[in-house]
mmCIF file of N, CA and C in Angstrom:
data_model
loop_
_atom_site.group_PDB
_atom_site.id
_atom_site.type_symbol
_atom_site.label_atom_id
_atom_site.label_comp_id
_atom_site.label_asym_id
_atom_site.label_seq_id
_atom_site.Cartn_x
_atom_site.Cartn_y
_atom_site.Cartn_z
ATOM 1 N N MET A 9 -2.312 -74.779 -10.331
ATOM 2 C CA MET A 9 -2.270 -73.487 -9.874
ATOM 3 C C MET A 9 -2.093 -72.386 -11.075
ATOM 4 N N VAL A 10 -2.643 -72.139 -10.904
ATOM 5 C CA VAL A 10 -3.176 -71.074 -12.369
ATOM 6 C C VAL A 10 -2.239 -69.144 -12.412
ATOM 7 N N VAL A 11 -1.686 -69.372 -13.352
ATOM 8 C CA VAL A 11 -0.738 -68.298 -13.427
ATOM 9 C C VAL A 11 -0.741 -67.452 -14.602
ATOM 10 N N PHE A 12 -0.748 -66.329 -13.682
ATOM 11 C CA PHE A 12 -1.170 -64.675 -15.371
ATOM 12 C C PHE A 12 0.052 -64.601 -15.814
ATOM 13 N N ARG A 13 -0.320 -64.278 -17.072
ATOM 14 C CA ARG A 13 0.913 -63.719 -17.939
ATOM 15 C C ARG A 13 0.288 -62.115 -18.144
ATOM 16 N N THR A 14 0.950 -61.035 -17.661
ATOM 17 C CA THR A 14 1.421 -59.408 -17.721
ATOM 18 C C THR A 14 2.115 -59.538 -18.755
ATOM 19 N N ASN A 15 2.659 -59.473 -19.387
ATOM 20 C CA ASN A 15 3.797 -59.038 -20.776
ATOM 21 C C ASN A 15 4.064 -57.846 -19.841
ATOM 22 N N GLY A 16 4.644 -57.592 -18.672
ATOM 23 C CA GLY A 16 5.272 -56.185 -18.628
ATOM 24 C C GLY A 16 4.234 -55.631 -18.027
ATOM 25 N N ILE A 17 3.127 -55.308 -17.830
ATOM 26 C CA ILE A 17 1.106 -54.635 -17.934
ATOM 27 C C ILE A 17 1.873 -53.640 -16.639
ATOM 28 N N VAL A 18 1.962 -54.180 -15.603
ATOM 29 C CA VAL A 18 2.097 -54.280 -14.662
ATOM 30 C C VAL A 18 3.296 -53.398 -14.469
ATOM 31 N N ALA A 19 4.176 -53.860 -14.718
ATOM 32 C CA ALA A 19 5.595 -52.639 -14.671
ATOM 33 C C ALA A 19 5.541 -51.683 -15.250
ATOM 34 N N ARG A 20 4.847 -51.189 -16.466
ATOM 35 C CA ARG A 20 4.707 -50.676 -17.351
ATOM 36 C C ARG A 20 4.165 -49.714 -16.724
ATOM 37 N N LEU A 21 3.042 -49.885 -15.708
ATOM 38 C CA LEU A 21 2.232 -48.821 -15.091
ATOM 39 C C LEU A 21 2.084 -48.518 -14.317
ATOM 40 N N VAL A 22 3.340 -49.290 -13.547
ATOM 41 C CA VAL A 22 4.535 -48.286 -12.212
ATOM 42 C C VAL A 22 5.263 -47.522 -12.939
ATOM 43 N N ARG A 23 6.029 -47.865 -13.813
ATOM 44 C CA ARG A 23 6.322 -47.030 -14.687
ATOM 45 C C ARG A 23 6.007 -44.911 -15.064
ATOM 46 N N ASP A 24 4.722 -45.945 -15.316
ATOM 47 C CA ASP A 24 3.841 -44.718 -16.303
ATOM 48 C C ASP A 24 3.940 -43.440 -14.303
ATOM 49 N N PHE A 25 3.576 -44.646 -13.511
ATOM 50 C CA PHE A 25 2.893 -43.644 -12.426
ATOM 51 C C PHE A 25 3.816 -42.947 -11.518
ATOM 52 N N GLN A 26 5.417 -43.764 -12.760
ATOM 53 C CA GLN A 26 6.618 -42.830 -10.857
ATOM 54 C C GLN A 26 7.181 -41.071 -11.569
ATOM 55 N N ALA A 27 6.634 -41.921 -13.843
ATOM 56 C CA ALA A 27 7.069 -40.928 -14.715
ATOM 57 C C ALA A 27 6.187 -39.444 -14.907
ATOM 58 N N GLU A 28 4.323 -39.584 -14.094
ATOM 59 C CA GLU A 28 3.651 -39.300 -14.319
ATOM 60 C C GLU A 28 3.279 -38.303 -13.024
ATOM 61 N N ARG A 29 3.635 -39.213 -11.748
ATOM 62 C CA ARG A 29 4.186 -38.946 -10.991
ATOM 63 C C ARG A 29 5.316 -37.378 -10.007
ATOM 64 N N HIS A 30 6.364 -38.353 -11.231
ATOM 65 C CA HIS A 30 7.095 -37.390 -11.348
ATOM 66 C C HIS A 30 7.393 -35.999 -11.394
ATOM 67 N N CYS A 31 6.340 -35.986 -13.296
ATOM 68 C CA CYS A 31 6.735 -35.282 -13.880
ATOM 69 C C CYS A 31 5.703 -34.002 -12.916
ATOM 70 N N ILE A 32 4.425 -34.255 -12.516
ATOM 71 C CA ILE A 32 3.664 -32.983 -10.967
ATOM 72 C C ILE A 32 4.195 -32.634 -10.477
ATOM 73 N N THR A 33 5.374 -33.721 -9.578
ATOM 74 C CA THR A 33 5.449 -33.098 -8.323
ATOM 75 C C THR A 33 6.921 -31.695 -8.744
ATOM 76 N N ASN A 34 7.475 -31.439 -9.937
ATOM 77 C CA ASN A 34 8.722 -31.306 -9.624
ATOM 78 C C ASN A 34 8.201 -29.892 -11.135
ATOM 79 N N THR A 35 6.100 -29.945 -11.206
ATOM 80 C CA THR A 35 6.356 -28.254 -11.810
ATOM 81 C C THR A 35 4.725 -28.106 -10.773
ATOM 82 N N LEU A 36 4.813 -28.822 -9.667
ATOM 83 C CA LEU A 36 4.330 -27.885 -9.043
ATOM 84 C C LEU A 36 4.262 -26.444 -8.631
ATOM 85 N N PRO A 37 3.229 -25.386 -8.337
ATOM 86 C CA PRO A 37 3.842 -23.963 -8.281
ATOM 87 C C PRO A 37 4.330 -23.888 -7.052
ATOM 88 N N TYR A 38 4.013 -24.655 -5.857
ATOM 89 C CA TYR A 38 4.992 -23.855 -4.344
ATOM 90 C C TYR A 38 5.452 -25.151 -4.421
ATOM 91 N N ASP A 39 6.863 -24.221 -4.033
ATOM 92 C CA ASP A 39 7.636 -24.811 -3.054
ATOM 93 C C ASP A 39 8.545 -24.591 -2.314
ATOM 94 N N ARG A 40 8.027 -24.495 -1.555
ATOM 95 C CA ARG A 40 8.934 -23.961 -0.513
ATOM 96 C C ARG A 40 9.746 -23.141 0.159
ATOM 97 N N SER A 41 10.822 -23.363 -1.034
ATOM 98 C CA SER A 41 12.268 -22.940 -1.371
ATOM 99 C C SER A 41 12.091 -22.054 -2.072
ATOM 100 N N HIS A 42 10.878 -21.673 -2.688
ATOM 101 C CA HIS A 42 11.233 -20.502 -3.749
ATOM 102 C C HIS A 42 9.726 -19.968 -4.005
ATOM 103 N N SER A 43 9.191 -20.035 -3.113
ATOM 104 C CA SER A 43 7.613 -19.336 -3.050
ATOM 105 C C SER A 43 8.030 -17.593 -3.953
ATOM 106 N N THR A 44 6.388 -18.025 -4.015
ATOM 107 C CA THR A 44 6.892 -16.152 -3.910
ATOM 108 C C THR A 44 6.992 -14.632 -2.881
ATOM 109 N N VAL A 45 5.843 -15.000 -1.742
ATOM 110 C CA VAL A 45 6.361 -14.570 -0.663
ATOM 111 C C VAL A 45 7.805 -14.327 -0.284
ATOM 112 N N ILE A 46 8.352 -15.839 -0.123
ATOM 113 C CA ILE A 46 9.708 -15.047 1.072
ATOM 114 C C ILE A 46 10.687 -14.483 -0.941
ATOM 115 N N ARG A 47 10.396 -15.222 -1.474
ATOM 116 C CA ARG A 47 10.970 -14.803 -2.905
ATOM 117 C C ARG A 47 11.002 -13.023 -2.905
ATOM 118 N N LEU A 48 9.815 -12.288 -2.714
ATOM 119 C CA LEU A 48 9.695 -11.169 -2.484
ATOM 120 C C LEU A 48 10.250 -10.232 -1.359
ATOM 121 N N MET A 49 9.385 -11.022 0.133
ATOM 122 C CA MET A 49 10.551 -10.995 1.091
ATOM 123 C C MET A 49 11.870 -10.681 1.134
ATOM 124 N N ARG A 50 12.841 -11.835 0.128
ATOM 125 C CA ARG A 50 13.924 -12.000 0.461
ATOM 126 C C ARG A 50 14.478 -10.315 -0.931
ATOM 127 N N ARG A 51 14.152 -10.229 -1.851
ATOM 128 C CA ARG A 51 14.053 -8.887 -2.816
ATOM 129 C C ARG A 51 14.031 -7.226 -1.758
ATOM 130 N N PHE A 52 13.233 -8.317 -1.012
ATOM 131 C CA PHE A 52 12.374 -6.283 0.017
ATOM 132 C C PHE A 52 13.829 -6.097 0.178
ATOM 133 N N TRP A 53 14.588 -7.376 1.122
ATOM 134 C CA TRP A 53 15.404 -7.360 2.124
ATOM 135 C C TRP A 53 16.402 -6.525 1.967
ATOM 136 N N LYS A 54 16.515 -7.389 0.923
ATOM 137 C CA LYS A 54 18.137 -7.198 -0.210
ATOM 138 C C LYS A 54 18.320 -5.130 -0.699
ATOM 139 N N ASN A 55 17.037 -5.047 -1.390
ATOM 140 C CA ASN A 55 17.012 -4.232 -1.545
ATOM 141 C C ASN A 55 16.857 -2.652 -0.576
ATOM 142 N N TYR A 56 16.651 -3.072 1.164
ATOM 143 C CA TYR A 56 16.305 -1.917 2.451
ATOM 144 C C TYR A 56 17.754 -1.909 2.650
ATOM 145 N N ARG A 57 18.127 -3.345 2.436
ATOM 146 C CA ARG A 57 19.478 -3.163 3.237
ATOM 147 C C ARG A 57 20.448 -2.441 2.183
ATOM 148 N N GLU A 58 20.841 -2.310 1.025
ATOM 149 C CA GLU A 58 21.812 -1.978 -0.484
ATOM 150 C C GLU A 58 20.902 0.450 0.315
ATOM 151 N N ARG A 59 20.102 0.234 0.617
ATOM 152 C CA ARG A 59 19.709 1.168 0.683
ATOM 153 C C ARG A 59 19.664 1.885 2.011
ATOM 154 N N HIS A 60 19.866 1.872 2.894
ATOM 155 C CA HIS A 60 19.675 1.733 4.536
ATOM 156 C C HIS A 60 21.363 1.834 4.872
ATOM 157 N N LEU A 61 22.695 2.156 3.939
ATOM 158 C CA LEU A 61 23.953 1.752 4.889
ATOM 159 C C LEU A 61 24.340 2.759 5.892
ATOM 160 N N HIS A 62 24.378 3.974 5.796
ATOM 161 C CA HIS A 62 24.528 4.994 6.458
ATOM 162 C C HIS A 62 24.455 4.565 8.127
ATOM 163 N N PRO A 63 25.556 4.520 9.188
ATOM 164 C CA PRO A 63 24.698 4.196 10.468
ATOM 165 C C PRO A 63 23.476 5.247 10.825
ATOM 166 N N GLY A 64 23.785 6.561 10.650
ATOM 167 C CA GLY A 64 22.929 7.569 10.841
ATOM 168 C C GLY A 64 21.203 7.306 11.022
ATOM 169 N N ASN A 65 21.328 6.712 9.157
ATOM 170 C CA ASN A 65 20.108 6.351 8.447
ATOM 171 C C ASN A 65 19.311 4.759 9.554
ATOM 172 N N GLN A 66 20.239 4.278 9.533
ATOM 173 C CA GLN A 66 19.132 3.153 10.999
ATOM 174 C C GLN A 66 19.083 3.654 11.910
ATOM 175 N N LEU A 67 20.324 4.047 12.539
ATOM 176 C CA LEU A 67 19.367 4.715 13.552
ATOM 177 C C LEU A 67 18.038 5.303 13.943
ATOM 178 N N PHE A 68 17.428 5.942 12.933
ATOM 179 C CA PHE A 68 16.595 6.878 12.628
ATOM 180 C C PHE A 68 15.369 6.004 12.064
ATOM 181 N N HIS A 69 15.358 4.938 12.070
ATOM 182 C CA HIS A 69 15.330 4.115 11.238
ATOM 183 C C HIS A 69 14.288 3.336 11.930
ATOM 184 N N LEU A 70 15.523 2.772 13.100
ATOM 185 C CA LEU A 70 14.864 1.913 14.379
ATOM 186 C C LEU A 70 13.838 2.834 14.861
ATOM 187 N N VAL A 71 14.261 3.797 15.889
ATOM 188 C CA VAL A 71 13.407 4.929 15.736
ATOM 189 C C VAL A 71 11.791 4.670 15.722
ATOM 190 N N GLY A 72 12.531 5.435 14.311
ATOM 191 C CA GLY A 72 11.375 6.256 12.744
ATOM 192 C C GLY A 72 10.428 5.084 12.417
ATOM 193 N N LEU A 73 11.011 4.050 12.205
ATOM 194 C CA LEU A 73 9.818 2.988 11.940
ATOM 195 C C LEU A 73 8.614 2.311 13.496
ATOM 196 N N PRO A 74 8.995 1.835 14.155
ATOM 197 C CA PRO A 74 7.870 2.011 15.434
ATOM 198 C C PRO A 74 7.268 2.851 15.184
ATOM 199 N N VAL A 75 7.798 4.370 15.202
ATOM 200 C CA VAL A 75 6.963 5.048 16.001
ATOM 201 C C VAL A 75 5.470 5.631 14.871
ATOM 202 N N THR A 76 6.111 5.364 13.921
ATOM 203 C CA THR A 76 5.262 5.745 12.048
ATOM 204 C C THR A 76 4.039 3.403 12.435
ATOM 205 N N PHE A 77 4.494 2.798 12.217
ATOM 206 C CA PHE A 77 3.652 1.703 12.885
ATOM 207 C C PHE A 77 2.968 1.332 13.720
ATOM 208 N N ILE A 78 3.324 1.280 14.621
ATOM 209 C CA ILE A 78 3.571 1.030 16.043
ATOM 210 C C ILE A 78 2.471 1.448 16.931
ATOM 211 N N LEU A 79 3.526 2.774 17.407
ATOM 212 C CA LEU A 79 2.451 3.553 18.056
ATOM 213 C C LEU A 79 1.185 4.021 17.756
ATOM 214 N N PRO A 80 0.591 4.743 16.597
ATOM 215 C CA PRO A 80 -0.548 5.155 16.431
ATOM 216 C C PRO A 80 -1.970 3.683 16.441
ATOM 217 N N ILE A 81 -1.024 2.726 16.082
ATOM 218 C CA ILE A 81 -1.901 1.541 16.765
ATOM 219 C C ILE A 81 -2.080 1.621 18.469
ATOM 220 N N HIS A 82 -1.356 1.925 19.097
ATOM 221 C CA HIS A 82 -1.252 1.790 20.398
ATOM 222 C C HIS A 82 -1.925 2.465 20.872
ATOM 223 N N PHE A 83 -1.527 3.515 19.866
ATOM 224 C CA PHE A 83 -2.902 5.192 20.454
ATOM 225 C C PHE A 83 -4.203 4.756 20.654
ATOM 226 N N LEU A 84 -4.524 4.103 19.057
ATOM 227 C CA LEU A 84 -6.007 4.252 18.464
ATOM 228 C C LEU A 84 -6.497 2.316 18.979
ATOM 229 N N VAL A 85 -5.974 1.577 19.213
ATOM 230 C CA VAL A 85 -6.586 -0.120 20.003
ATOM 231 C C VAL A 85 -6.034 -0.011 21.203
ATOM 232 N N TRP A 86 -5.132 0.336 21.442
ATOM 233 C CA TRP A 86 -5.255 0.089 24.153
ATOM 234 C C TRP A 86 -5.081 1.583 24.405
ATOM 235 N N HIS A 87 -5.248 2.403 23.944
ATOM 236 C CA HIS A 87 -5.252 3.853 25.178
ATOM 237 C C HIS A 87 -6.152 4.577 24.247
ATOM 238 N N LYS A 88 -7.965 4.268 24.319
ATOM 239 C CA LYS A 88 -8.890 5.220 23.153
ATOM 240 C C LYS A 88 -9.097 6.720 24.454
ATOM 241 N N GLN A 89 -8.650 7.109 25.435
ATOM 242 C CA GLN A 89 -8.869 7.655 26.045
ATOM 243 C C GLN A 89 -8.025 8.985 25.498
ATOM 244 N N TYR A 90 -6.630 8.471 24.989
ATOM 245 C CA TYR A 90 -6.301 9.787 23.575
ATOM 246 C C TYR A 90 -6.851 10.472 22.903
ATOM 247 N N PRO A 91 -6.306 11.474 22.621
ATOM 248 C CA PRO A 91 -7.260 11.986 20.417
ATOM 249 C C PRO A 91 -6.499 10.878 19.798
ATOM 250 N N ALA A 92 -7.869 10.465 18.814
ATOM 251 C CA ALA A 92 -7.098 10.249 17.265
ATOM 252 C C ALA A 92 -5.897 11.060 16.625
ATOM 253 N N SER A 93 -5.945 12.189 17.328
ATOM 254 C CA SER A 93 -4.863 13.516 16.843
ATOM 255 C C SER A 93 -3.295 12.809 17.147
ATOM 256 N N TRP A 94 -3.235 12.052 18.457
ATOM 257 C CA TRP A 94 -1.763 10.907 18.794
ATOM 258 C C TRP A 94 -1.271 10.677 18.121
ATOM 259 N N ALA A 95 -2.507 10.203 17.430
ATOM 260 C CA ALA A 95 -1.935 7.966 16.493
ATOM 261 C C ALA A 95 -0.932 9.326 15.573
ATOM 262 N N LEU A 96 -1.984 10.339 14.770
ATOM 263 C CA LEU A 96 -1.159 10.972 13.116
ATOM 264 C C LEU A 96 -0.415 11.495 13.758
ATOM 265 N N ILE A 97 -0.182 12.310 15.114
ATOM 266 C CA ILE A 97 1.264 13.005 14.914
ATOM 267 C C ILE A 97 2.302 12.150 15.459
ATOM 268 N N ALA A 98 1.876 10.918 15.943
ATOM 269 C CA ALA A 98 2.793 9.353 15.550
ATOM 270 C C ALA A 98 3.506 9.722 14.705
ATOM 271 N N PHE A 99 2.408 8.698 14.000
ATOM 272 C CA PHE A 99 2.168 7.993 12.329
ATOM 273 C C PHE A 99 3.861 9.613 11.459
ATOM 274 N N VAL A 100 3.585 11.075 11.334
ATOM 275 C CA VAL A 100 4.917 11.831 10.700
ATOM 276 C C VAL A 100 5.069 12.183 11.015
ATOM 277 N N VAL A 101 4.941 12.122 12.787
ATOM 278 C CA VAL A 101 6.833 12.225 13.040
ATOM 279 C C VAL A 101 7.540 11.241 12.892
ATOM 280 N N GLY A 102 7.538 10.004 12.906
ATOM 281 C CA GLY A 102 7.813 9.096 12.889
ATOM 282 C C GLY A 102 8.661 8.416 11.275
ATOM 283 N N TYR A 103 7.091 9.170 9.666
ATOM 284 C CA TYR A 103 8.211 9.678 8.958
ATOM 285 C C TYR A 103 8.636 10.603 8.859
ATOM 286 N N VAL A 104 8.843 11.441 9.408
ATOM 287 C CA VAL A 104 10.015 12.074 8.702
ATOM 288 C C VAL A 104 10.975 12.249 9.705
ATOM 289 N N LEU A 105 11.843 10.868 11.288
ATOM 290 C CA LEU A 105 12.367 10.599 11.140
ATOM 291 C C LEU A 105 13.274 9.732 9.864
ATOM 292 N N GLN A 106 12.128 9.232 9.551
ATOM 293 C CA GLN A 106 12.688 7.926 8.945
ATOM 294 C C GLN A 106 12.995 9.313 7.123
ATOM 295 N N PHE A 107 13.015 9.963 6.862
ATOM 296 C CA PHE A 107 13.625 10.524 5.770
ATOM 297 C C PHE A 107 14.101 11.558 6.502
ATOM 298 N N ILE A 108 14.563 12.251 7.715
ATOM 299 C CA ILE A 108 16.164 12.139 7.469
ATOM 300 C C ILE A 108 17.176 11.676 7.796
ATOM 301 N N GLY A 109 16.949 10.773 8.523
ATOM 302 C CA GLY A 109 17.507 9.526 8.300
ATOM 303 C C GLY A 109 18.565 9.233 6.330
ATOM 304 N N HIS A 110 17.387 9.175 5.768
ATOM 305 C CA HIS A 110 17.294 9.251 3.939
ATOM 306 C C HIS A 110 18.406 10.486 4.524
ATOM 307 N N ALA A 111 17.724 11.092 4.219
ATOM 308 C CA ALA A 111 19.082 12.752 3.999
ATOM 309 C C ALA A 111 19.860 12.593 4.370
ATOM 310 N N ILE A 112 19.990 12.037 5.642
ATOM 311 C CA ILE A 112 21.414 11.644 6.137
ATOM 312 C C ILE A 112 22.288 11.198 5.226
ATOM 313 N N GLU A 113 21.731 9.661 4.696
ATOM 314 C CA GLU A 113 22.289 9.054 3.504
ATOM 315 C C GLU A 113 22.339 9.676 1.707
ATOM 316 N N GLY A 114 21.823 9.978 2.456
ATOM 317 C CA GLY A 114 21.786 10.703 0.849
ATOM 318 C C GLY A 114 21.214 10.583 -0.107
ATOM 319 N N ASN A 115 20.263 10.049 -0.271
ATOM 320 C CA ASN A 115 18.993 9.149 -0.798
ATOM 321 C C ASN A 115 18.236 9.640 -1.030
ATOM 322 N N ASP A 116 17.165 9.196 -2.069
ATOM 323 C CA ASP A 116 15.721 10.037 -1.275
ATOM 324 C C ASP A 116 14.662 8.396 -1.062
ATOM 325 N N ALA A 117 14.212 8.526 0.003
ATOM 326 C CA ALA A 117 13.292 7.754 1.084
ATOM 327 C C ALA A 117 12.188 6.615 -0.165
ATOM 328 N N GLY A 118 11.643 5.269 -0.131
ATOM 329 C CA GLY A 118 11.129 4.597 -1.357
ATOM 330 C C GLY A 118 9.841 5.290 -2.224
ATOM 331 N N GLU A 119 9.579 6.498 -1.248
ATOM 332 C CA GLU A 119 7.584 6.259 -1.397
ATOM 333 C C GLU A 119 8.215 7.913 -2.128
ATOM 334 N N LEU A 120 9.031 8.649 -2.294
ATOM 335 C CA LEU A 120 9.150 9.618 -3.022
ATOM 336 C C LEU A 120 9.817 9.456 -3.863
ATOM 337 N N ILE A 121 10.842 7.421 -4.522
ATOM 338 C CA ILE A 121 11.439 7.719 -6.331
ATOM 339 C C ILE A 121 10.147 7.488 -6.568
ATOM 340 N N LEU A 122 9.456 5.997 -5.775
ATOM 341 C CA LEU A 122 7.821 5.950 -6.465
ATOM 342 C C LEU A 122 7.461 7.057 -6.636
ATOM 343 N N MET A 123 6.749 8.043 -6.445
ATOM 344 C CA MET A 123 5.396 9.134 -6.576
ATOM 345 C C MET A 123 7.237 9.781 -8.026
ATOM 346 N N LYS A 124 8.201 10.394 -7.662
ATOM 347 C CA LYS A 124 9.228 10.561 -9.010
ATOM 348 C C LYS A 124 8.906 10.221 -9.920
ATOM 349 N N ARG A 125 8.811 8.427 -10.045
ATOM 350 C CA ARG A 125 8.992 7.384 -10.986
ATOM 351 C C ARG A 125 8.047 7.763 -12.013
ATOM 352 N N CYS A 126 7.090 7.611 -11.369
ATOM 353 C CA CYS A 126 5.555 7.852 -11.796
ATOM 354 C C CYS A 126 5.272 9.589 -12.190
ATOM 355 N N LEU A 127 6.293 10.248 -12.338
ATOM 356 C CA LEU A 127 6.025 11.091 -12.309
ATOM 357 C C LEU A 127 6.708 11.917 -13.757
ATOM 358 N N GLY A 128 8.132 10.302 -14.143
ATOM 359 C CA GLY A 128 9.038 10.952 -14.944
ATOM 360 C C GLY A 128 9.680 11.450 -14.460
ATOM 361 N N ARG A 129 9.803 11.775 -12.928
ATOM 362 C CA ARG A 129 11.150 12.915 -12.544
ATOM 363 C C ARG A 129 12.400 12.519 -11.918
ATOM 364 N N PRO A 130 13.345 12.707 -11.748
ATOM 365 C CA PRO A 130 14.849 11.982 -11.188
ATOM 366 C C PRO A 130 14.735 12.502 -9.750
ATOM 367 N N TYR A 131 15.543 10.983 -9.657
ATOM 368 C CA TYR A 131 15.557 11.258 -8.009
ATOM 369 C C TYR A 131 16.830 10.143 -7.767
ATOM 370 N N VAL A 132 16.962 9.678 -5.826
ATOM 371 C CA VAL A 132 18.704 8.861 -5.938
ATOM 372 C C VAL A 132 18.584 8.259 -5.729
ATOM 373 N N GLU A 133 17.886 6.853 -5.745
ATOM 374 C CA GLU A 133 17.993 5.845 -5.105
ATOM 375 C C GLU A 133 19.106 4.963 -4.023
ATOM 376 N N PHE A 134 20.310 5.491 -5.152
ATOM 377 C CA PHE A 134 21.425 4.902 -3.864
ATOM 378 C C PHE A 134 22.016 6.511 -3.018
ATOM 379 N N GLY A 135 23.016 6.502 -1.725
ATOM 380 C CA GLY A 135 23.395 7.226 -1.385
ATOM 381 C C GLY A 135 24.374 7.545 -2.476
ATOM 382 N N PRO A 136 26.122 8.098 -1.157
ATOM 383 C CA PRO A 136 26.990 7.826 -1.645
ATOM 384 C C PRO A 136 28.029 6.635 -1.283
ATOM 385 N N ARG A 137 27.184 6.181 -0.503
ATOM 386 C CA ARG A 137 28.527 4.913 0.735
ATOM 387 C C ARG A 137 27.927 3.839 -0.015
ATOM 388 N N HIS A 138 27.243 3.607 -1.252
ATOM 389 C CA HIS A 138 26.539 2.580 -2.420
ATOM 390 C C HIS A 138 27.943 1.973 -3.343
ATOM 391 N N PRO A 139 28.469 1.080 -2.665
ATOM 392 C CA PRO A 139 29.419 0.588 -3.728
ATOM 393 C C PRO A 139 29.262 1.263 -5.040
ATOM 394 N N SER A 140 27.844 1.008 -6.674
ATOM 395 C CA SER A 140 27.543 1.302 -6.960
ATOM 396 C C SER A 140 28.614 2.831 -7.307
ATOM 397 N N ARG A 141 28.696 3.086 -6.117
ATOM 398 C CA ARG A 141 28.848 4.506 -6.367
ATOM 399 C C ARG A 141 30.022 5.419 -5.640
ATOM 400 N N ILE A 142 30.174 4.074 -5.397
ATOM 401 C CA ILE A 142 32.581 4.280 -4.832
ATOM 402 C C ILE A 142 32.981 4.388 -6.059
ATOM 403 N N SER A 143 33.686 5.464 -6.466
ATOM 404 C CA SER A 143 34.570 5.471 -7.551
ATOM 405 C C SER A 143 35.575 4.237 -6.528
ATOM 406 N N LYS A 144 36.358 3.363 -8.143
ATOM 407 C CA LYS A 144 37.752 2.504 -7.427
ATOM 408 C C LYS A 144 38.591 2.762 -8.251
ATOM 409 N N SER A 145 39.938 2.651 -7.218
ATOM 410 C CA SER A 145 41.375 3.533 -7.019
ATOM 411 C C SER A 145 41.332 2.797 -8.903
ATOM 412 N N PRO A 146 42.720 3.596 -9.573
ATOM 413 C CA PRO A 146 43.544 2.928 -10.088
ATOM 414 C C PRO A 146 44.065 1.168 -10.593
ATOM 415 N N THR A 147 44.538 1.115 -9.519
ATOM 416 C CA THR A 147 45.277 0.004 -8.836
ATOM 417 C C THR A 147 44.438 -0.717 -8.816
ATOM 418 N N GLU A 148 42.763 -1.594 -8.251
ATOM 419 C CA GLU A 148 42.072 -1.736 -8.376
ATOM 420 C C GLU A 148 41.319 -2.587 -9.329
ATOM 421 N N THR A 149 41.833 -1.634 -10.539
ATOM 422 C CA THR A 149 41.094 -2.289 -12.222
ATOM 423 C C THR A 149 41.455 -4.095 -12.481
#
């Protein structure tokens, strides 16, 4: 019987392989729980909730968003017998509803914030209902 002496070479190779695999799997850029898309969606949703606290604003967005984005596609794709101007009218009416909602909330709409920020103009990101805008009473300090 022939006995091969490995002097721990195999054990060392296994350890090196495991260490390398551990290093690679821990540095992969794609991790389902922390992917860029999920982080962006969470940040968007958090910002959206903070800027739409008033029930009136929520109601106008509940109606305005589908009118802005779904109804124009509906007119352009499935009901071609209607003129394209109907899609444009639906888009504008939906945006007007959303702007009314932001007027009720007391803040600027996201599109206005973007334009004002680019132009260096002042803007109102959060309305008076936002926790950061509510003054605390002296007993809450």
